[in-house]
PDB file of C-alpha atoms and ligand atoms in Angstrom:
ATOM      1  CA  MET R   1     311.203 177.410 284.781  1.00 64.00           C
ATOM      2  CA  LYS R   2     312.616 174.247 284.431  1.00 86.00           C
ATOM      3  CA  ASN R   3     316.482 174.508 285.064  1.00 95.00           C
ATOM      4  CA  VAL R   4     317.281 176.516 287.894  1.00 97.00           C
ATOM      5  CA  LEU R   5     321.667 177.019 288.512  1.00 98.00           C
ATOM      6  CA  LEU R   6     322.034 178.136 292.125  1.00 98.00           C
ATOM      7  CA  VAL R   7     325.226 180.021 292.698  1.00 98.00           C
ATOM      8  CA  LEU R   8     326.450 179.776 296.387  1.00 98.00           C
ATOM      9  CA  SER R   9     329.162 182.288 297.636  1.00 98.00           C
ATOM     10  CA  SER R  10     329.002 182.257 301.690  1.00 98.00           C
ATOM     11  CA  PRO R  11     332.337 180.689 303.300  1.00 98.00           C
ATOM     12  CA  ARG R  12     330.106 181.162 306.258  1.00 98.00           C
ATOM     13  CA  GLY R  13     328.577 177.649 305.670  1.00 94.00           C
ATOM     14  CA  ASP R  14     324.636 177.071 307.445  1.00 94.00           C
ATOM     15  CA  GLU R  15     325.137 180.241 309.141  1.00 98.00           C
ATOM     16  CA  SER R  16     324.828 182.382 305.678  1.00 98.00           C
ATOM     17  CA  TYR R  17     322.272 184.337 305.565  1.00 98.00           C
ATOM     18  CA  SER R  18     322.684 184.730 301.410  1.00 98.00           C
ATOM     19  CA  HIS R  19     322.567 181.012 301.094  1.00 98.00           C
ATOM     20  CA  ARG R  20     319.431 180.826 303.594  1.00 98.00           C
ATOM     21  CA  ILE R  21     317.713 183.400 301.536  1.00 98.00           C
ATOM     22  CA  ALA R  22     318.781 181.446 298.289  1.00 98.00           C
ATOM     23  CA  ASN R  23     317.953 178.897 299.120  1.00 98.00           C
ATOM     24  CA  GLN R  24     314.306 180.139 299.895  1.00 98.00           C
ATOM     25  CA  VAL R  25     314.241 181.153 296.215  1.00 98.00           C
ATOM     26  CA  VAL R  26     314.768 177.357 295.209  1.00 97.00           C
ATOM     27  CA  ASP R  27     312.200 175.572 297.362  1.00 96.00           C
ATOM     28  CA  GLU R  28     309.265 177.806 296.324  1.00 95.00           C
ATOM     29  CA  ILE R  29     310.288 177.556 292.791  1.00 95.00           C
ATOM     30  CA  ARG R  30     310.369 173.950 293.288  1.00 94.00           C
ATOM     31  CA  ALA R  31     306.957 174.029 295.198  1.00 92.00           C
ATOM     32  CA  GLY R  32     305.438 175.114 292.128  1.00 89.00           C
ATOM     33  CA  HIS R  33     307.377 173.319 290.036  1.00 90.00           C
ATOM     34  CA  PRO R  34     307.880 170.051 291.009  1.00 90.00           C
ATOM     35  CA  ASP R  35     309.875 168.842 287.979  1.00 91.00           C
ATOM     36  CA  ALA R  36     312.255 171.599 288.495  1.00 93.00           C
ATOM     37  CA  ASN R  37     316.242 170.666 287.779  1.00 96.00           C
ATOM     38  CA  VAL R  38     318.346 172.246 290.381  1.00 97.00           C
ATOM     39  CA  VAL R  39     322.331 172.892 289.610  1.00 98.00           C
ATOM     40  CA  ILE R  40     323.904 174.137 292.710  1.00 98.00           C
ATOM     41  CA  ARG R  41     327.476 175.748 291.851  1.00 98.00           C
ATOM     42  CA  ASP R  42     329.343 175.979 295.033  1.00 98.00           C
ATOM     43  CA  LEU R  43     332.142 178.235 295.054  1.00 98.00           C
ATOM     44  CA  VAL R  44     333.797 177.567 298.438  1.00 98.00           C
ATOM     45  CA  LYS R  45     333.077 173.752 298.573  1.00 98.00           C
ATOM     46  CA  ASN R  46     334.703 173.679 294.950  1.00 98.00           C
ATOM     47  CA  PRO R  47     336.938 177.089 294.337  1.00 98.00           C
ATOM     48  CA  LEU R  48     337.845 178.112 290.800  1.00 98.00           C
ATOM     49  CA  PRO R  49     341.359 179.143 290.365  1.00 98.00           C
ATOM     50  CA  HIS R  50     341.994 182.632 289.351  1.00 98.00           C
ATOM     51  CA  VAL R  51     341.844 183.117 285.563  1.00 98.00           C
ATOM     52  CA  ALA R  52     345.117 182.672 284.320  1.00 98.00           C
ATOM     53  CA  GLU R  53     347.472 183.177 281.072  1.00 98.00           C
ATOM     54  CA  PRO R  54     346.220 179.734 279.436  1.00 98.00           C
ATOM     55  CA  PHE R  55     342.791 181.684 279.876  1.00 98.00           C
ATOM     56  CA  VAL R  56     343.689 184.617 278.776  1.00 97.00           C
ATOM     57  CA  SER R  57     345.756 183.549 275.581  1.00 97.00           C
ATOM     58  CA  GLY R  58     343.376 180.796 274.576  1.00 97.00           C
ATOM     59  CA  ARG R  59     339.663 182.213 274.927  1.00 96.00           C
ATOM     60  CA  VAL R  60     340.792 184.640 271.727  1.00 94.00           C
ATOM     61  CA  LEU R  61     341.759 181.674 269.629  1.00 96.00           C
ATOM     62  CA  PRO R  62     339.717 178.552 267.839  1.00 95.00           C
ATOM     63  CA  ALA R  63     339.432 175.887 270.215  1.00 95.00           C
ATOM     64  CA  GLU R  64     341.184 173.358 267.512  1.00 97.00           C
ATOM     65  CA  GLN R  65     344.498 176.030 267.474  1.00 98.00           C
ATOM     66  CA  ARG R  66     344.429 175.887 271.662  1.00 98.00           C
ATOM     67  CA  ASN R  67     347.449 173.925 273.268  1.00 98.00           C
ATOM     68  CA  ALA R  68     346.976 171.925 276.141  1.00 98.00           C
ATOM     69  CA  ALA R  69     346.952 174.854 278.961  1.00 98.00           C
ATOM     70  CA  GLN R  70     344.571 176.672 276.702  1.00 98.00           C
ATOM     71  CA  ALA R  71     342.686 173.540 276.662  1.00 98.00           C
ATOM     72  CA  GLU R  72     342.411 172.904 279.940  1.00 98.00           C
ATOM     73  CA  ALA R  73     341.618 176.969 281.118  1.00 98.00           C
ATOM     74  CA  LEU R  74     338.945 176.914 278.378  1.00 98.00           C
ATOM     75  CA  GLY R  75     337.345 173.950 278.911  1.00 98.00           C
ATOM     76  CA  LEU R  76     336.004 175.159 282.830  1.00 98.00           C
ATOM     77  CA  SER R  77     335.292 178.422 281.478  1.00 98.00           C
ATOM     78  CA  ASP R  78     332.525 176.105 278.754  1.00 98.00           C
ATOM     79  CA  VAL R  79     331.512 174.017 282.098  1.00 98.00           C
ATOM     80  CA  LEU R  80     330.612 177.505 283.614  1.00 98.00           C
ATOM     81  CA  VAL R  81     328.850 178.683 280.771  1.00 98.00           C
ATOM     82  CA  ASP R  82     327.067 175.537 279.714  1.00 98.00           C
ATOM     83  CA  GLU R  83     325.416 175.375 283.297  1.00 98.00           C
ATOM     84  CA  ILE R  84     324.247 179.294 282.217  1.00 98.00           C
ATOM     85  CA  GLU R  85     322.978 178.381 279.353  1.00 97.00           C
ATOM     86  CA  GLY R  86     321.615 175.076 280.462  1.00 97.00           C
ATOM     87  CA  ALA R  87     319.347 177.519 282.944  1.00 97.00           C
ATOM     88  CA  ASP R  88     316.240 179.410 282.967  1.00 96.00           C
ATOM     89  CA  ALA R  89     316.508 181.300 285.855  1.00 96.00           C
ATOM     90  CA  ILE R  90     319.907 182.068 287.918  1.00 98.00           C
ATOM     91  CA  VAL R  91     319.864 182.481 291.651  1.00 98.00           C
ATOM     92  CA  LEU R  92     322.851 183.932 293.393  1.00 98.00           C
ATOM     93  CA  ALA R  93     323.487 184.124 297.056  1.00 98.00           C
ATOM     94  CA  VAL R  94     326.297 186.604 297.689  1.00 98.00           C
ATOM     95  CA  PRO R  95     327.572 187.814 300.807  1.00 98.00           C
ATOM     96  CA  MET R  96     329.165 191.552 300.718  1.00 98.00           C
ATOM     97  CA  HIS R  97     332.878 191.529 301.219  1.00 98.00           C
ATOM     98  CA  ASN R  98     334.883 194.901 301.442  1.00 98.00           C
ATOM     99  CA  PHE R  99     331.822 196.313 299.955  1.00 98.00           C
ATOM    100  CA  GLY R 100     331.674 194.248 296.975  1.00 98.00           C
ATOM    101  CA  VAL R 101     331.413 190.396 295.872  1.00 98.00           C
ATOM    102  CA  PRO R 102     333.830 187.939 297.405  1.00 98.00           C
ATOM    103  CA  SER R 103     336.311 186.914 295.309  1.00 98.00           C
ATOM    104  CA  SER R 104     335.749 183.546 294.773  1.00 98.00           C
ATOM    105  CA  LEU R 105     332.557 184.981 292.897  1.00 98.00           C
ATOM    106  CA  LYS R 106     334.800 187.300 290.942  1.00 98.00           C
ATOM    107  CA  ALA R 107     337.018 184.635 289.428  1.00 98.00           C
ATOM    108  CA  TRP R 108     333.488 182.755 288.579  1.00 98.00           C
ATOM    109  CA  VAL R 109     332.577 185.926 286.243  1.00 98.00           C
ATOM    110  CA  ASP R 110     335.807 186.197 285.451  1.00 98.00           C
ATOM    111  CA  HIS R 111     335.129 182.649 283.664  1.00 98.00           C
ATOM    112  CA  ILE R 112     331.952 183.071 282.558  1.00 98.00           C
ATOM    113  CA  VAL R 113     332.821 186.377 280.583  1.00 98.00           C
ATOM    114  CA  ARG R 114     333.933 185.690 277.395  1.00 96.00           C
ATOM    115  CA  PRO R 115     334.024 187.041 274.014  1.00 94.00           C
ATOM    116  CA  GLY R 116     332.965 184.942 271.573  1.00 94.00           C
ATOM    117  CA  ARG R 117     330.508 183.012 273.931  1.00 96.00           C
ATOM    118  CA  THR R 118     329.308 185.608 275.920  1.00 98.00           C
ATOM    119  CA  PHE R 119     329.536 188.508 274.618  1.00 97.00           C
ATOM    120  CA  SER R 120     330.546 189.904 271.255  1.00 96.00           C
ATOM    121  CA  TYR R 121     332.086 193.323 270.046  1.00 89.00           C
ATOM    122  CA  SER R 122     330.040 194.483 267.596  1.00 85.00           C
ATOM    123  CA  LYS R 123     330.209 197.982 265.396  1.00 88.00           C
ATOM    124  CA  ARG R 124     327.784 199.372 268.038  1.00 87.00           C
ATOM    125  CA  GLY R 125     329.977 197.844 271.226  1.00 90.00           C
ATOM    126  CA  PRO R 126     330.345 195.050 273.086  1.00 92.00           C
ATOM    127  CA  MET R 127     326.971 192.699 272.756  1.00 95.00           C
ATOM    128  CA  GLY R 128     325.859 189.928 275.106  1.00 97.00           C
ATOM    129  CA  LEU R 129     324.744 186.624 273.921  1.00 97.00           C
ATOM    130  CA  VAL R 130     323.337 184.996 277.025  1.00 98.00           C
ATOM    131  CA  GLU R 131     319.331 185.437 276.345  1.00 95.00           C
ATOM    132  CA  GLY R 132     316.263 184.648 278.238  1.00 95.00           C
ATOM    133  CA  LYS R 133     317.244 184.205 281.260  1.00 96.00           C
ATOM    134  CA  LYS R 134     315.847 185.369 284.638  1.00 96.00           C
ATOM    135  CA  ALA R 135     318.179 186.550 287.738  1.00 98.00           C
ATOM    136  CA  ILE R 136     317.207 186.088 291.152  1.00 98.00           C
ATOM    137  CA  ILE R 137     320.359 187.883 293.064  1.00 98.00           C
ATOM    138  CA  VAL R 138     320.058 187.257 296.896  1.00 98.00           C
ATOM    139  CA  VAL R 139     322.689 189.981 299.244  1.00 98.00           C
ATOM    140  CA  ALA R 140     323.560 190.367 302.361  1.00 98.00           C
ATOM    141  CA  ARG R 141     325.701 192.468 304.382  1.00 98.00           C
ATOM    142  CA  GLY R 142     326.309 194.097 307.740  1.00 98.00           C
ATOM    143  CA  GLY R 143     325.830 197.517 306.836  1.00 98.00           C
ATOM    144  CA  VAL R 144     323.222 199.221 304.751  1.00 97.00           C
ATOM    145  CA  TYR R 145     323.388 200.720 301.445  1.00 98.00           C
ATOM    146  CA  THR R 146     320.500 201.443 300.339  1.00 96.00           C
ATOM    147  CA  GLN R 147     319.807 204.594 301.687  1.00 96.00           C
ATOM    148  CA  GLY R 148     321.906 206.723 304.303  1.00 97.00           C
ATOM    149  CA  PRO R 149     325.854 207.242 304.055  1.00 97.00           C
ATOM    150  CA  MET R 150     326.873 203.874 303.066  1.00 97.00           C
ATOM    151  CA  MET R 151     325.779 204.273 299.656  1.00 97.00           C
ATOM    152  CA  SER R 152     328.109 204.970 297.474  1.00 97.00           C
ATOM    153  CA  SER R 153     330.045 202.638 298.812  1.00 97.00           C
ATOM    154  CA  GLU R 154     327.620 200.034 297.147  1.00 97.00           C
ATOM    155  CA  PHE R 155     329.522 197.677 294.717  1.00 98.00           C
ATOM    156  CA  GLN R 156     327.955 194.647 295.298  1.00 98.00           C
ATOM    157  CA  GLU R 157     324.670 194.672 293.275  1.00 97.00           C
ATOM    158  CA  SER R 158     325.499 197.942 290.995  1.00 97.00           C
ATOM    159  CA  TYR R 159     328.559 195.423 290.043  1.00 98.00           C
ATOM    160  CA  LEU R 160     326.803 192.160 289.427  1.00 98.00           C
ATOM    161  CA  ARG R 161     323.688 194.248 287.473  1.00 98.00           C
ATOM    162  CA  SER R 162     326.407 195.896 285.380  1.00 98.00           C
ATOM    163  CA  VAL R 163     328.277 192.770 284.772  1.00 98.00           C
ATOM    164  CA  LEU R 164     325.003 190.546 283.556  1.00 98.00           C
ATOM    165  CA  ALA R 165     323.487 193.153 281.678  1.00 98.00           C
ATOM    166  CA  PHE R 166     327.458 193.181 279.645  1.00 97.00           C
ATOM    167  CA  ILE R 167     326.483 188.964 279.458  1.00 98.00           C
ATOM    168  CA  GLY R 168     322.940 190.214 277.862  1.00 98.00           C
ATOM    169  CA  ILE R 169     320.897 188.717 281.227  1.00 98.00           C
ATOM    170  CA  VAL R 170     318.846 192.031 282.269  1.00 97.00           C
ATOM    171  CA  ASP R 171     316.143 190.154 284.054  1.00 97.00           C
ATOM    172  CA  VAL R 172     317.477 190.921 287.201  1.00 98.00           C
ATOM    173  CA  ASP R 173     315.943 191.241 290.239  1.00 98.00           C
ATOM    174  CA  PHE R 174     317.766 191.445 294.381  1.00 98.00           C
ATOM    175  CA  VAL R 175     316.924 190.271 297.153  1.00 98.00           C
ATOM    176  CA  ARG R 176     318.633 192.097 300.400  1.00 98.00           C
ATOM    177  CA  VAL R 177     318.856 191.335 303.779  1.00 98.00           C
ATOM    178  CA  GLU R 178     320.606 193.931 305.009  1.00 98.00           C
ATOM    179  CA  GLY R 179     322.149 195.433 308.822  1.00 98.00           C
ATOM    180  CA  VAL R 180     322.884 192.027 309.461  1.00 98.00           C
ATOM    181  CA  ALA R 181     325.669 193.507 312.274  1.00 98.00           C
ATOM    182  CA  MET R 182     323.228 195.735 313.869  1.00 97.00           C
ATOM    183  CA  GLY R 183     321.738 193.443 316.702  1.00 98.00           C
ATOM    184  CA  GLU R 184     319.180 190.538 316.615  1.00 98.00           C
ATOM    185  CA  ASP R 185     316.698 192.311 316.258  1.00 98.00           C
ATOM    186  CA  ALA R 186     317.596 194.171 313.188  1.00 98.00           C
ATOM    187  CA  ILE R 187     318.639 190.825 311.893  1.00 98.00           C
ATOM    188  CA  LYS R 188     315.234 189.290 311.923  1.00 98.00           C
ATOM    189  CA  ILE R 189     313.495 192.305 310.217  1.00 98.00           C
ATOM    190  CA  ALA R 190     315.955 191.774 307.343  1.00 98.00           C
ATOM    191  CA  LEU R 191     315.173 188.159 307.269  1.00 98.00           C
ATOM    192  CA  ALA R 192     311.406 188.677 307.434  1.00 98.00           C
ATOM    193  CA  HIS R 193     311.321 191.196 304.724  1.00 98.00           C
ATOM    194  CA  ALA R 194     314.107 189.084 302.385  1.00 98.00           C
ATOM    195  CA  GLN R 195     311.076 186.177 302.866  1.00 98.00           C
ATOM    196  CA  SER R 196     308.658 188.227 302.201  1.00 98.00           C
ATOM    197  CA  ARG R 197     310.443 189.738 298.668  1.00 98.00           C
ATOM    198  CA  VAL R 198     311.257 186.114 297.861  1.00 98.00           C
ATOM    199  CA  ARG R 199     307.568 184.846 297.916  1.00 96.00           C
ATOM    200  CA  ASP R 200     306.569 187.802 295.920  1.00 95.00           C
ATOM    201  CA  LEU R 201     309.267 187.206 293.053  1.00 96.00           C
ATOM    202  CA  VAL R 202     308.049 184.161 292.652  1.00 94.00           C
ATOM    203  CA  ARG R 203     304.662 183.954 292.584  1.00 90.00           C
ATOM    204  CA  ASP R 204     305.502 186.537 289.640  1.00 84.00           C
ATOM    205  CA  LEU R 205     307.347 183.728 288.007  1.00 84.00           C
ATOM    206  CA  ALA R 206     304.400 181.829 288.390  1.00 70.00           C
ATOM    207  CA  LEU R 207     302.058 184.190 286.930  1.00 62.00           C
ATOM    208  CA  ASP R 208     304.253 184.988 283.806  1.00 65.00           C
ATOM    209  CA  ARG R 209     304.852 181.437 283.232  1.00 59.00           C
ATOM    210  CA  SER R 210     300.535 180.894 283.192  1.00 54.00           C
ATOM    211  CA  ARG R 211     300.311 183.992 280.779  1.00 49.00           C
ATOM    212  CA  VAL R 212     302.887 182.734 278.966  1.00 45.00           C
ATOM    213  CA  SER R 213     300.898 179.443 278.003  1.00 42.00           C
ATOM    214  CA  VAL R 214     297.475 181.512 277.551  1.00 44.00           C
ATOM    215  CA  ARG R 215     299.290 183.097 275.442  1.00 45.00           C
ATOM    216  CA  ALA R 216     300.933 180.061 273.948  1.00 44.00           C
ATOM    217  CA  ALA R 217     297.183 178.494 273.903  1.00 44.00           C
ATOM    218  CA  ALA R 218     295.248 180.614 272.351  1.00 41.00           C
TER     219      ALA R 218
HETATM  220  C1  FMN T 301     335.871 189.125 304.808  1.00 52.80           C
HETATM  221  C2  FMN T 301     334.509 190.276 305.332  1.00 52.80           C
HETATM  222  C3  FMN T 301     333.888 191.547 304.369  1.00 52.80           C
HETATM  223  C4  FMN T 301     332.728 192.219 304.636  1.00 52.80           C
HETATM  224  N1  FMN T 301     333.166 193.251 305.056  1.00 52.80           N
HETATM  225  C5  FMN T 301     331.358 193.533 304.538  1.00 52.80           C
HETATM  226  C6  FMN T 301     331.271 195.352 304.373  1.00 52.80           C
HETATM  227  O1  FMN T 301     332.164 195.924 303.548  1.00 52.80           O
HETATM  228  N2  FMN T 301     330.284 195.993 304.615  1.00 52.80           N
HETATM  229  C7  FMN T 301     329.012 195.210 305.279  1.00 52.80           C
HETATM  230  O2  FMN T 301     328.296 195.903 305.533  1.00 52.80           O
HETATM  231  N3  FMN T 301     329.438 193.628 305.445  1.00 52.80           N
HETATM  232  C8  FMN T 301     330.890 192.986 305.043  1.00 52.80           C
HETATM  233  N4  FMN T 301     330.674 192.140 306.289  1.00 52.80           N
HETATM  234  C9  FMN T 301     329.755 191.340 306.741  1.00 52.80           C
HETATM  235  C10 FMN T 301     328.873 190.277 305.615  1.00 52.80           C
HETATM  236  O3  FMN T 301     328.981 191.332 304.865  1.00 52.80           O
HETATM  237  C11 FMN T 301     327.355 189.772 306.503  1.00 52.80           C
HETATM  238  O4  FMN T 301     328.195 189.154 307.437  1.00 52.80           O
HETATM  239  C12 FMN T 301     326.842 188.936 305.772  1.00 52.80           C
HETATM  240  O5  FMN T 301     325.422 188.294 306.418  1.00 52.80           O
HETATM  241  C13 FMN T 301     327.754 188.213 304.126  1.00 52.80           C
HETATM  242  O6  FMN T 301     326.826 187.151 304.244  1.00 52.80           O
HETATM  243  P1  FMN T 301     326.323 185.706 304.682  1.00 52.80           P
HETATM  244  O7  FMN T 301     325.111 185.672 305.628  1.00 52.80           O
HETATM  245  O8  FMN T 301     325.704 185.073 303.145  1.00 52.80           O
HETATM  246  O9  FMN T 301     327.605 185.192 304.287  1.00 52.80           O
HETATM  247  C14 FMN T 301     332.396 191.089 305.477  1.00 52.80           C
HETATM  248  C15 FMN T 301     332.102 190.063 306.249  1.00 52.80           C
HETATM  249  C16 FMN T 301     333.389 188.996 306.114  1.00 52.80           C
HETATM  250  C17 FMN T 301     333.197 188.187 306.609  1.00 52.80           C
END
């Protein structure tokens, strides 16, 4: 895990549970890999524009045929895709907003799902082009969506799982901080569960890595 991309999307800053737990993921990766390089893409401090006409028309043109507006739009998209391609692990901090992801994160998704860069069309249908990435997604939400009457209103992790798989990122683990609107005790329990899950996940990452190096050395 040399290179980590941390994507932040909560407008609640230091109060954010998803940021807090995602930062714990990064800290624990750093503890095991002091040389890890962490790139932070903060979608609230530096919001992305919605994709517009130059992006839509320019993305299907070869770079040399794009006009200035198309080149600028696709240039931004290239920066964001390069950040993904340069990462071994991608950590997303994702608050639930109205059953789904915040619009800041949706804008990021729109910039990174690119024909010819992150997916291609083949005879067997679309194919993801991003290979070998690990994603850890920290979701935070006021209610409970893993069981009970709200289950069918969960469009946050189901959406992210689908869209990441579409571009080829299939090794995805979720850390949930849920039920935070249900009082102080519920918050404490949700954070404790999430913190323990992060420790387990990062320990497994370290195990994976040592297995790989043993295999490589043999
Ligand atoms: C605009 C907005 C919409 C929200 N929509 C939902 C929702 O649909 N379901 C839910 O359970 N919680 C909802 N919440 C509560 C947040 O998910 C909750 O505060 C969570 O902690 C946000 O993550 P954060 O702490 O990382 O910002 C919403 C909060 C805001 C500000």
